[in-house]
PDB file of C-alpha atoms in Angstrom:
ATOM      1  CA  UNK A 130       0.000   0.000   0.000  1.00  0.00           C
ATOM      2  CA  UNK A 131       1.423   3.530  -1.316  1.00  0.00           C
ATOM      3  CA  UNK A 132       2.025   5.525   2.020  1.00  0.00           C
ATOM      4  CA  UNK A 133       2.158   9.338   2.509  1.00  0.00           C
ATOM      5  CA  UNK A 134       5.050  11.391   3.714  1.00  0.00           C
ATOM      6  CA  UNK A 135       4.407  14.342   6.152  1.00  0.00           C
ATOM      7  CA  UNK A 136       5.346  17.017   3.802  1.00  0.00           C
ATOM      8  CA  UNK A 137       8.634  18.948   4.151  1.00  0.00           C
ATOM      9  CA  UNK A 138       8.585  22.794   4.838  1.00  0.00           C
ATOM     10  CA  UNK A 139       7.172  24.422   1.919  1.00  0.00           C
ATOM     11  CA  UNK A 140       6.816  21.346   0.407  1.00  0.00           C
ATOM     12  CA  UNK A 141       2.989  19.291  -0.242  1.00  0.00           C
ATOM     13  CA  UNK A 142       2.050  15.740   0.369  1.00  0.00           C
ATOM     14  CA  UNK A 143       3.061  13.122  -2.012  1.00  0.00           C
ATOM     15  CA  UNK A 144      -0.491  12.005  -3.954  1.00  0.00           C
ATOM     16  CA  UNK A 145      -2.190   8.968  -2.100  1.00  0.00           C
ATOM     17  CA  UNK A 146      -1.886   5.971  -3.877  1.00  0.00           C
ATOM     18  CA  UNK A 147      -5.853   4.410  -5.413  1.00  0.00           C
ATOM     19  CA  UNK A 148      -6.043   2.334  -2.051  1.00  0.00           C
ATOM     20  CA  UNK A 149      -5.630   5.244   0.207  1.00  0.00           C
ATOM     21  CA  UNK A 150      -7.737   7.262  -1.561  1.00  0.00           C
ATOM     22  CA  UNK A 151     -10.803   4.660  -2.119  1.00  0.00           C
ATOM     23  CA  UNK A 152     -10.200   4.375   1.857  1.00  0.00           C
ATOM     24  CA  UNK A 153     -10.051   7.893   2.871  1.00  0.00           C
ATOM     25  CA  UNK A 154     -12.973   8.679   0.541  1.00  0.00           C
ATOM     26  CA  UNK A 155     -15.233   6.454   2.436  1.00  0.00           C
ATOM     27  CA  UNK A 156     -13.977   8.154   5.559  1.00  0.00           C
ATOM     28  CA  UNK A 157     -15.415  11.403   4.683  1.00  0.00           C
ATOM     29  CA  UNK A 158     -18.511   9.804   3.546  1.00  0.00           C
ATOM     30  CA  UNK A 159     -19.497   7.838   6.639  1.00  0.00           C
ATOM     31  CA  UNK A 160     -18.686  11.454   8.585  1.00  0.00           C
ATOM     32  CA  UNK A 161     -20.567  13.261   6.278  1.00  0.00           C
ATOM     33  CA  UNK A 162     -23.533  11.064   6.672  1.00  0.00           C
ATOM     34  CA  UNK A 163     -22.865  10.960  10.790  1.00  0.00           C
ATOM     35  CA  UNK A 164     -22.473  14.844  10.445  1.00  0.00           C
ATOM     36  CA  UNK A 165     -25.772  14.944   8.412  1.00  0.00           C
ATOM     37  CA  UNK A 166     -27.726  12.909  10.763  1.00  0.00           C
ATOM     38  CA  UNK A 167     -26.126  14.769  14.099  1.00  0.00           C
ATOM     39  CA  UNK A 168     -27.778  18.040  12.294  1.00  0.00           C
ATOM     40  CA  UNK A 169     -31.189  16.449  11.832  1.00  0.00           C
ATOM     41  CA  UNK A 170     -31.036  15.339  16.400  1.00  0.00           C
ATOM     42  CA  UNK A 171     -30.532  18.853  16.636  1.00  0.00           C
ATOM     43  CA  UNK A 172     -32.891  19.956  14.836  1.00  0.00           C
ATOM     44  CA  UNK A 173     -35.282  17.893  16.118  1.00  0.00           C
ATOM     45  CA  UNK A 174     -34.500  18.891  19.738  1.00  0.00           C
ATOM     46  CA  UNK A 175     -34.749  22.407  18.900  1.00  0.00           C
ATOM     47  CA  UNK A 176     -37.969  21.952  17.967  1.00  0.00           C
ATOM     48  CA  UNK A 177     -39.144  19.770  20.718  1.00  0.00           C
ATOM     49  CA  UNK A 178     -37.765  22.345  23.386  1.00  0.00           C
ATOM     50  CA  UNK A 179     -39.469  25.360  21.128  1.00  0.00           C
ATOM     51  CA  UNK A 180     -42.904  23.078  21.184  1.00  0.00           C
ATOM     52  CA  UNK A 181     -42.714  22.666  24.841  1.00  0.00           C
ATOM     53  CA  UNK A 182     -41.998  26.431  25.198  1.00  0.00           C
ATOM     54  CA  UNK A 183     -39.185  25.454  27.836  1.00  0.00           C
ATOM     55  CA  UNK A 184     -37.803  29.240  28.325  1.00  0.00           C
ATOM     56  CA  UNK A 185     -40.841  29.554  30.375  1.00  0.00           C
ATOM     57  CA  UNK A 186     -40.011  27.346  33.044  1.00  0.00           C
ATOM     58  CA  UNK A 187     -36.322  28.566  33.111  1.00  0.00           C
ATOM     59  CA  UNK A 188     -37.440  31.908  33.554  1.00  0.00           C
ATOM     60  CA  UNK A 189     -36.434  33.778  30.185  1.00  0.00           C
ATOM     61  CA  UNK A 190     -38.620  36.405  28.433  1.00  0.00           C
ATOM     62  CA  UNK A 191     -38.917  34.518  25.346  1.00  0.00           C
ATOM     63  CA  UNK A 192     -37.791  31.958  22.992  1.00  0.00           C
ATOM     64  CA  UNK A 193     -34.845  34.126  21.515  1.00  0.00           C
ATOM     65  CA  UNK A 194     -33.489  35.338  24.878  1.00  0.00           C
ATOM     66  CA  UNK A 195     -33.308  30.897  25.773  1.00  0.00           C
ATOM     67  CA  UNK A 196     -31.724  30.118  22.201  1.00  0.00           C
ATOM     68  CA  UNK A 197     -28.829  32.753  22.645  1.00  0.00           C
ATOM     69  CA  UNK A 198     -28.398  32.114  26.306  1.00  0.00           C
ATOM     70  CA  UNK A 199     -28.564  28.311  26.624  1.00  0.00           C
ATOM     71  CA  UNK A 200     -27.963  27.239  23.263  1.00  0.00           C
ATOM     72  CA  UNK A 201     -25.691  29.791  22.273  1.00  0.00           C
ATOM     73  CA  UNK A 202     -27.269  30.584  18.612  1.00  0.00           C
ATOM     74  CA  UNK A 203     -29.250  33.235  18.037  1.00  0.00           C
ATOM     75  CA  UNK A 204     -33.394  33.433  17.537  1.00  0.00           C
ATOM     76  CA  UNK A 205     -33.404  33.412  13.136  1.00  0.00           C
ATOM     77  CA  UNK A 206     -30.801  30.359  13.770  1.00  0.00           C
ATOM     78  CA  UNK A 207     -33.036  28.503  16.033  1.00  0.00           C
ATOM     79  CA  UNK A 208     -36.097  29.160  13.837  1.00  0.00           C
ATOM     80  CA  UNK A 209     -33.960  27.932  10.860  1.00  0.00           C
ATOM     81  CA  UNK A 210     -33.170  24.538  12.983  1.00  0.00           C
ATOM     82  CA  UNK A 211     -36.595  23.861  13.696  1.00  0.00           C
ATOM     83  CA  UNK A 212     -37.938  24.750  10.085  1.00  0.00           C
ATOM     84  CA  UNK A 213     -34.992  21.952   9.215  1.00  0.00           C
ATOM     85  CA  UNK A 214     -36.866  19.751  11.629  1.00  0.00           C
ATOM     86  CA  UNK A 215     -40.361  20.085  10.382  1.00  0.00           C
ATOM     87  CA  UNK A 216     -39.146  19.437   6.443  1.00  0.00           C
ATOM     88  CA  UNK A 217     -38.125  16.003   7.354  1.00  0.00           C
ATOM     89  CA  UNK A 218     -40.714  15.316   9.613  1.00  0.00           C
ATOM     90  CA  UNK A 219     -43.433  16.083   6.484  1.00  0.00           C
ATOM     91  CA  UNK A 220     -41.458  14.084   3.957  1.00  0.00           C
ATOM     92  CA  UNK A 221     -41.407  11.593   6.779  1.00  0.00           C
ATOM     93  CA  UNK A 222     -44.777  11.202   7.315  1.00  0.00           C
ATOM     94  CA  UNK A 223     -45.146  11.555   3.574  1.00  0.00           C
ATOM     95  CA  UNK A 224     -43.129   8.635   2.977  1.00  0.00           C
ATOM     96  CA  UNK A 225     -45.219   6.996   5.381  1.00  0.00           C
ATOM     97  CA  UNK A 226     -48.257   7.528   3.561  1.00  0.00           C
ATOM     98  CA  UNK A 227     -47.435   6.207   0.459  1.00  0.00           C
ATOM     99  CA  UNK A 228     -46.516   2.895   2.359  1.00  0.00           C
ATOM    100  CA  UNK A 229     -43.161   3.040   2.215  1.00  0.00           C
ATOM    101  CA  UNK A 230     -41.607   1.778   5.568  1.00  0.00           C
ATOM    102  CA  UNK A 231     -37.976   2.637   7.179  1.00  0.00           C
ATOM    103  CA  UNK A 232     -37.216  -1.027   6.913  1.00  0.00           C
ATOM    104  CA  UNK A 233     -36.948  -0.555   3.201  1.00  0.00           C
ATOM    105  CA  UNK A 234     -33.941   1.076   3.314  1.00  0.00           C
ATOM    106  CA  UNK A 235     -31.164  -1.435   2.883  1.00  0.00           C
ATOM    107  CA  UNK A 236     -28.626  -0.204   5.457  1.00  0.00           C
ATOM    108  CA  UNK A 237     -31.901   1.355   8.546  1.00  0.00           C
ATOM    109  CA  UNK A 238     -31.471   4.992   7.116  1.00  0.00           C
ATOM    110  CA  UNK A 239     -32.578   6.313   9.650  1.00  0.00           C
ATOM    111  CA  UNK A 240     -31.242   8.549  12.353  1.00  0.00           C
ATOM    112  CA  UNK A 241     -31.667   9.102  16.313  1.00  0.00           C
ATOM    113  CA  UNK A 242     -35.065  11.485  16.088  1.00  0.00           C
ATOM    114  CA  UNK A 243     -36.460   8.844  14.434  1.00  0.00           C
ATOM    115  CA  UNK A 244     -36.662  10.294  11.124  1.00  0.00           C
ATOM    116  CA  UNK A 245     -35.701   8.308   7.674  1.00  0.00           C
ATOM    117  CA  UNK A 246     -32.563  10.010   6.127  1.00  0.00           C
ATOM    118  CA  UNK A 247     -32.825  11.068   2.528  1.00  0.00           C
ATOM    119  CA  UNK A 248     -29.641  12.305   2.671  1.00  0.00           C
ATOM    120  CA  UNK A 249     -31.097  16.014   2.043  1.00  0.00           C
ATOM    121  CA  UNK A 250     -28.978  19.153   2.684  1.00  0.00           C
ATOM    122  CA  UNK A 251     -30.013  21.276   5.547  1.00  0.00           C
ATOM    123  CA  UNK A 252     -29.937  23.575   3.338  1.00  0.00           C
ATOM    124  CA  UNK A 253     -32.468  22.563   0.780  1.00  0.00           C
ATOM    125  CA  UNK A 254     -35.146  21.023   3.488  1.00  0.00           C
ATOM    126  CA  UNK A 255     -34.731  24.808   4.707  1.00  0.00           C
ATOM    127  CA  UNK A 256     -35.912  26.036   1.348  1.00  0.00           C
ATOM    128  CA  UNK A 257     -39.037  24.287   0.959  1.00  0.00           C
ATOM    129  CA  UNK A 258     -40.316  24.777   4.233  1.00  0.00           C
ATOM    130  CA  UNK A 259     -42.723  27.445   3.239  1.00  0.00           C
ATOM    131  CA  UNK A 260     -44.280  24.862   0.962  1.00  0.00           C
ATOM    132  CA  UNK A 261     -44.618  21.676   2.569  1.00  0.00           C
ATOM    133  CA  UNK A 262     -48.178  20.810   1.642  1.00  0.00           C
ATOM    134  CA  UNK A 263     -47.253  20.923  -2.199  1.00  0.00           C
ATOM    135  CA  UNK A 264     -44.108  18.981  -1.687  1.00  0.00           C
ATOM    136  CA  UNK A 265     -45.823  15.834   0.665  1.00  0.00           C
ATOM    137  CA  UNK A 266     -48.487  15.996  -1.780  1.00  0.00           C
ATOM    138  CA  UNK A 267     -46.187  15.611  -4.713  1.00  0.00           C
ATOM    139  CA  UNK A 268     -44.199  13.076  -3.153  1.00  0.00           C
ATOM    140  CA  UNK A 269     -47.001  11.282  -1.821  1.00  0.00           C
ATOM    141  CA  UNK A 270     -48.308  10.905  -5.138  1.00  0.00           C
ATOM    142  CA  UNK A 271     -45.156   9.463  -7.006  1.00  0.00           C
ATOM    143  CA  UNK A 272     -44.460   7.277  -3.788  1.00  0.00           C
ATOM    144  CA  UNK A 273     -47.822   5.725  -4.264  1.00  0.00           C
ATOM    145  CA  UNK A 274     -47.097   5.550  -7.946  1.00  0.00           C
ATOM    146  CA  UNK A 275     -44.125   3.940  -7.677  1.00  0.00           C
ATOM    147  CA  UNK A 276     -45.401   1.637  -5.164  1.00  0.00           C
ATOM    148  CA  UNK A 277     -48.523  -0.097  -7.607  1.00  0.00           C
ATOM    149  CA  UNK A 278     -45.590  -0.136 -10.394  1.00  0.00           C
ATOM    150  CA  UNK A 279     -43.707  -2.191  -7.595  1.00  0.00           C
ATOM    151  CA  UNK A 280     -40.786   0.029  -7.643  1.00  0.00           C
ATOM    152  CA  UNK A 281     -40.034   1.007  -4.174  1.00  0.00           C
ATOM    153  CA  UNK A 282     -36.113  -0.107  -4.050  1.00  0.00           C
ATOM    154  CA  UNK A 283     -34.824   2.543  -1.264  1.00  0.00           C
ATOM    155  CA  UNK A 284     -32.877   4.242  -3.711  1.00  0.00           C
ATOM    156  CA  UNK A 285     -35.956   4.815  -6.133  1.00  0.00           C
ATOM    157  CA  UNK A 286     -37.317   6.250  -2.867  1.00  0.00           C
ATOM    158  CA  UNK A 287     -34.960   9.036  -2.306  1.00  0.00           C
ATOM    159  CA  UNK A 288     -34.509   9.659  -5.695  1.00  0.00           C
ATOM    160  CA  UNK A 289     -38.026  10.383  -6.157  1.00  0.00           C
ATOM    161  CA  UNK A 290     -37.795  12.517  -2.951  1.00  0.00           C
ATOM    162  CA  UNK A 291     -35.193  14.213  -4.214  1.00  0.00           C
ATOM    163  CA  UNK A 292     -36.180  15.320  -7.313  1.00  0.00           C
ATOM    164  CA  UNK A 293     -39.157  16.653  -5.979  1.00  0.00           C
ATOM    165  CA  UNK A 294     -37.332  19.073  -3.428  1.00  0.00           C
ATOM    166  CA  UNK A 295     -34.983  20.106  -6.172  1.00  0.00           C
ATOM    167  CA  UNK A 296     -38.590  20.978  -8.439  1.00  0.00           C
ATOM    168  CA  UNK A 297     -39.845  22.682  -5.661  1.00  0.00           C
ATOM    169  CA  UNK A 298     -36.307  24.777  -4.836  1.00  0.00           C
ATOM    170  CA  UNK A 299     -36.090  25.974  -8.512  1.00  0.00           C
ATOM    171  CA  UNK A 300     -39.993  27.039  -8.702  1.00  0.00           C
ATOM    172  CA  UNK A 301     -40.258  30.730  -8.251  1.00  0.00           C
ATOM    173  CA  UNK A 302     -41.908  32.130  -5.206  1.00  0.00           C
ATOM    174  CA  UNK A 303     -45.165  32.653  -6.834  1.00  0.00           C
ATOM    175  CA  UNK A 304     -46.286  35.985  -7.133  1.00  0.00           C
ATOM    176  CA  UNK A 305     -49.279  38.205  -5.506  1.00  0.00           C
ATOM    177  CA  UNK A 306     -49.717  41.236  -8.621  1.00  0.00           C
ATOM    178  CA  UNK A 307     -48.701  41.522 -11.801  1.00  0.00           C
ATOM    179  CA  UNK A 308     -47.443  44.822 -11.788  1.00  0.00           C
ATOM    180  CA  UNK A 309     -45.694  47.324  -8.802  1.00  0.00           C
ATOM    181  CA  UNK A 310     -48.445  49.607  -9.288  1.00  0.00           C
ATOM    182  CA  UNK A 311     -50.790  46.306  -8.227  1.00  0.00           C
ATOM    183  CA  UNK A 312     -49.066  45.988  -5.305  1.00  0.00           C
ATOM    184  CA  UNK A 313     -49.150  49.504  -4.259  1.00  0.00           C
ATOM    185  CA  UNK A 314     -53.072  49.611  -4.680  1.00  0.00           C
ATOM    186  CA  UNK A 315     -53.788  46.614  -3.445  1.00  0.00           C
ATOM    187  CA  UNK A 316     -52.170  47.163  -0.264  1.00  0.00           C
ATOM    188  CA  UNK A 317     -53.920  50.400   0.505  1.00  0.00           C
ATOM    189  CA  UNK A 318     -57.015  48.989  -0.346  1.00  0.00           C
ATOM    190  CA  UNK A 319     -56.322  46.770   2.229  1.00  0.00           C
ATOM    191  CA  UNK A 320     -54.334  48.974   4.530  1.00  0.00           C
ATOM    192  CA  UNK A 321     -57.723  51.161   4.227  1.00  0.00           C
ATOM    193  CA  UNK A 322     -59.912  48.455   4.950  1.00  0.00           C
ATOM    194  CA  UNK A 323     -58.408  47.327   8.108  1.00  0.00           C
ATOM    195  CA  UNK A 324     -58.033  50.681   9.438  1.00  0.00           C
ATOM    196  CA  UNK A 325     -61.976  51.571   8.834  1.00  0.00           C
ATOM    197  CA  UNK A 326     -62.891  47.719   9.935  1.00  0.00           C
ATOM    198  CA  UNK A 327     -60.384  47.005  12.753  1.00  0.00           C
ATOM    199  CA  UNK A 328     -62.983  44.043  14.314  1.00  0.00           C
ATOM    200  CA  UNK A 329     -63.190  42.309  10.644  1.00  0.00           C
ATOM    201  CA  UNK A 330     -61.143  39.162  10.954  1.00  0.00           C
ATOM    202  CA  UNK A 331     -61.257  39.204   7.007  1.00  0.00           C
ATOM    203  CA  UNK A 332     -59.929  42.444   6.358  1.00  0.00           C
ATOM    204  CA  UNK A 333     -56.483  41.965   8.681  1.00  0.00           C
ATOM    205  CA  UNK A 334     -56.043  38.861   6.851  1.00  0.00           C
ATOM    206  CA  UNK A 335     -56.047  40.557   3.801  1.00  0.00           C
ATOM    207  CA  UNK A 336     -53.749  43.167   5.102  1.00  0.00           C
ATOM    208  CA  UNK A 337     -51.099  40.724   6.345  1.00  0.00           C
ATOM    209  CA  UNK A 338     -51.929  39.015   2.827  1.00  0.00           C
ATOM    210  CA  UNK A 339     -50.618  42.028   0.837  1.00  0.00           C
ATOM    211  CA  UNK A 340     -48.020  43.310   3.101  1.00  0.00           C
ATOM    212  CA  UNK A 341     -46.521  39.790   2.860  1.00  0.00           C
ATOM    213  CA  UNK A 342     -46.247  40.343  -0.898  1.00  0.00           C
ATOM    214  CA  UNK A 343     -44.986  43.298  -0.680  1.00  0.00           C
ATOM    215  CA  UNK A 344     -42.427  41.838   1.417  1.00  0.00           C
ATOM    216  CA  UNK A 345     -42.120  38.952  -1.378  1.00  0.00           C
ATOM    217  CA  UNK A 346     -41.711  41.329  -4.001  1.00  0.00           C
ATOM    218  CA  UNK A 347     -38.899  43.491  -2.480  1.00  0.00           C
ATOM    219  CA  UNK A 348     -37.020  40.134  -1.058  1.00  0.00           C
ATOM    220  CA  UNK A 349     -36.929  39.170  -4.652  1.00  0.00           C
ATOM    221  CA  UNK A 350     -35.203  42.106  -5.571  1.00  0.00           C
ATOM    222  CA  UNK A 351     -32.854  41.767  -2.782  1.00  0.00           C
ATOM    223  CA  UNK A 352     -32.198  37.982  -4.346  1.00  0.00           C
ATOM    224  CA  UNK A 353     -31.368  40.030  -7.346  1.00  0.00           C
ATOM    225  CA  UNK A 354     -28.912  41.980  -6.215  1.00  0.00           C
ATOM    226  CA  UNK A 355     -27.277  39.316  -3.380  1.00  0.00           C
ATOM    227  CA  UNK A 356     -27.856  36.210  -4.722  1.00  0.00           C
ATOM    228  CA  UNK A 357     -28.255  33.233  -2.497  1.00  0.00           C
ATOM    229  CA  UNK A 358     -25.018  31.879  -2.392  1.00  0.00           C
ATOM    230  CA  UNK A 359     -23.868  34.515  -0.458  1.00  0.00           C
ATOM    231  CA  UNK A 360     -24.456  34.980   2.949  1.00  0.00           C
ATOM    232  CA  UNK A 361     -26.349  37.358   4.758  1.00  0.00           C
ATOM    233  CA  UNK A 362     -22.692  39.060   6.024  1.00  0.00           C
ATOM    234  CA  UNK A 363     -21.649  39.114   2.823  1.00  0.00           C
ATOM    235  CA  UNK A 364     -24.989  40.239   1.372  1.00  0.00           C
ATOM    236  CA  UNK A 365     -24.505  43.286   3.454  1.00  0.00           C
ATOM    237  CA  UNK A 366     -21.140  43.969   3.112  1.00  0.00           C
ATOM    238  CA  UNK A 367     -21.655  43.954  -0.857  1.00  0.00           C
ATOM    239  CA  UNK A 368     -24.586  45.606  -1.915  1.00  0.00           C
ATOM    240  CA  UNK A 369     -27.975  45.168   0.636  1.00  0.00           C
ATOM    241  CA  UNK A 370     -26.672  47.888   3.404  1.00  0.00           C
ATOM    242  CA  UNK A 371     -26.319  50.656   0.687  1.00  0.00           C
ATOM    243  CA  UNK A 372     -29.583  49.180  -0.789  1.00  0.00           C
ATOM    244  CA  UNK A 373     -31.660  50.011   2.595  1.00  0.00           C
ATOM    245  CA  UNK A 374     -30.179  53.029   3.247  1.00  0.00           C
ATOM    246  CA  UNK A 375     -30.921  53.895  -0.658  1.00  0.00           C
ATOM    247  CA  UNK A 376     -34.716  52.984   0.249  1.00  0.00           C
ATOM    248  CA  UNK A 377     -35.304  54.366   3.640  1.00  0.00           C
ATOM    249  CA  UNK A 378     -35.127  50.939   4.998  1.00  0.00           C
ATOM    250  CA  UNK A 379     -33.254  48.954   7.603  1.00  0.00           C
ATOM    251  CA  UNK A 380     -31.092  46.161   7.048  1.00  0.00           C
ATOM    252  CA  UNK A 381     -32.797  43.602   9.344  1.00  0.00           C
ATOM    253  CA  UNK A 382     -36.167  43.992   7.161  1.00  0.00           C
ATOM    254  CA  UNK A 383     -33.999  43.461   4.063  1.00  0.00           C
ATOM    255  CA  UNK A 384     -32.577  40.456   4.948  1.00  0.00           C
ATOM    256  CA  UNK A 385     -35.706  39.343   6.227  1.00  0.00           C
ATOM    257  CA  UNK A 386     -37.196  39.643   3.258  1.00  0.00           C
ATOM    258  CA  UNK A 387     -34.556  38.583   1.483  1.00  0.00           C
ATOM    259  CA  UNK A 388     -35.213  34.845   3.247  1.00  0.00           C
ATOM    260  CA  UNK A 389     -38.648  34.825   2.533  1.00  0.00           C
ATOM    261  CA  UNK A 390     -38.069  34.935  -1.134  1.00  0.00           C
ATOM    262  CA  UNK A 391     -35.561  32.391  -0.286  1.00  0.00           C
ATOM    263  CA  UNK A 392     -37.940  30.028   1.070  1.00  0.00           C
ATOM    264  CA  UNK A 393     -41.550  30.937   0.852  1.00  0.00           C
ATOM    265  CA  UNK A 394     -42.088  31.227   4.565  1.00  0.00           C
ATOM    266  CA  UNK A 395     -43.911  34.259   6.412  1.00  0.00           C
ATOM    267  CA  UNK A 396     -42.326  33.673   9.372  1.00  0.00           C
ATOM    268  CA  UNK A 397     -39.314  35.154   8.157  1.00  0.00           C
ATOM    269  CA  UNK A 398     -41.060  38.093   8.214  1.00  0.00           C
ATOM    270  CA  UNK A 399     -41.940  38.099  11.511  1.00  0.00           C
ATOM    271  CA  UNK A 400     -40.638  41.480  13.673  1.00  0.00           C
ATOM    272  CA  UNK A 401     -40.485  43.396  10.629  1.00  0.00           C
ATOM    273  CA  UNK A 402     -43.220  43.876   8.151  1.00  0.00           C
ATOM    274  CA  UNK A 403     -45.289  41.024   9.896  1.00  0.00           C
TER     275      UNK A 403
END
């Protein structure tokens, strides 16, 4: 077996020979998986201590104040674990429904919170958070499919699963007007309504309704100009502060509504325009 020389000062390592590599390769895998499924208990957790509303008993104000002193993360990350948390646990119970069992899965895929791992990114179960009745619908459907064609080999599963999260990720948020001058009228419509009927149930809803596009609408402009490979930092540091000050706006509602075009969800929203 080709071995590999510490390398000299200056110098680089000598290139592994095909039997180191093939071995270290698998390395990363299996700790890629265990660092993948490690993510998912946390997530999980967060979102079992959020459920029980456990700052309560410790004595903290709210959620936020718990997840920055106790966790040490701050209140969007903490949201962000739990969204992470509920993704898996639809396509879970998605999988579910279409009869598909955990046993399928060749190797037990499936991790300490109990939930089956597609080997999805954090990243992209994030993403379609804000959508997760289309998506279990949609995979529901081809699960079920695939099932009476009696094609349910585990890795027909989470191919099917993943294609439909990657469909999902590349469909635009969908849009509330056609037009900015849409927008603008239909939010004072609504703006006006709610002011003149304050007890009408209806009319806030509508409100929230077109204040939320609104908020769509100028996160997708934000996408535009930071796109989402970048982070937030770097979103700021580029282009999005100057853009808010440009606009009379602050830079927490930017990149707030930069992550609800991201993924669709209001909540992002929440503490700014919501």
């Amino acid at each position: 077996m080709a071995s590999m020389r510490e390398p000299e000062q200056g110098g680089s390592l000598e290139p592994a020979g095909r039997d180191d590599a093939l071995r270290l390769t698998k390395q990363l895998r299996a700790a890629i998986d265990d660092a993948r499924r490690a993510a998912m208990v946390l997530a999980q957790r967060v979102r079992d201590a959020h459920r029980a509303r456990v700052w309560v008993a410790l004595g903290y104000s709210g959620w936020g104040e718990y997840a920055q002193v106790e966790l040490g993360i701050s209140r969007a990350q903490a949201y962000r674990l739990i969204d992470i948390a509920q993704s898996a646990g639809a396509l879970d119970r998605a999988i579910g429904a279409a009869g598909v069992l955990a046993d399928v899965s060749p190797a037990g895929d499936t991790n300490a919170a109990g939930l089956v791992d597609m080997g999805l990114s954090q990243r992209a179960l994030r993403e379609v958070h804000g959508r997760l009745d289309e998506l279990t619908a949609v995979v529901t459907e081809r699960l079920t499919a695939a099932a009476q064609a009696g094609q349910l080999e585990w890795t027909a599963v989470r191919a099917i699963v993943g294609q439909a999260v990657d469909e999902l990720r590349r469909e635009p948020l969908p849009a509330a007007g056609d037009t900015a001058e849409d927008y603008d009228r239909g939010l004072e419509r609504a703006l006006t309504d709610a002011e003149q009927h304050p007890a009408d149930t209806n009319a806030v809803r509508r409100l929230v309704d077109e204040m939320a596009a609104a908020g769509g609408r100028l996160g997708q402009i934000a996408l535009e100009l930071a796109p989402p490979y970048w982070s937030e930092q770097e979103a700021l540091d580029h282009i999005l502060t100057r853009f808010a000050h440009d606009i009379g706006c602050d830079t927490e509602t930017i990149l707030a509504v930069r992550r609800y075009a991201l993924t669709g969800d209001r909540r992002a929203l929440e503490g700014t325009l919501l």
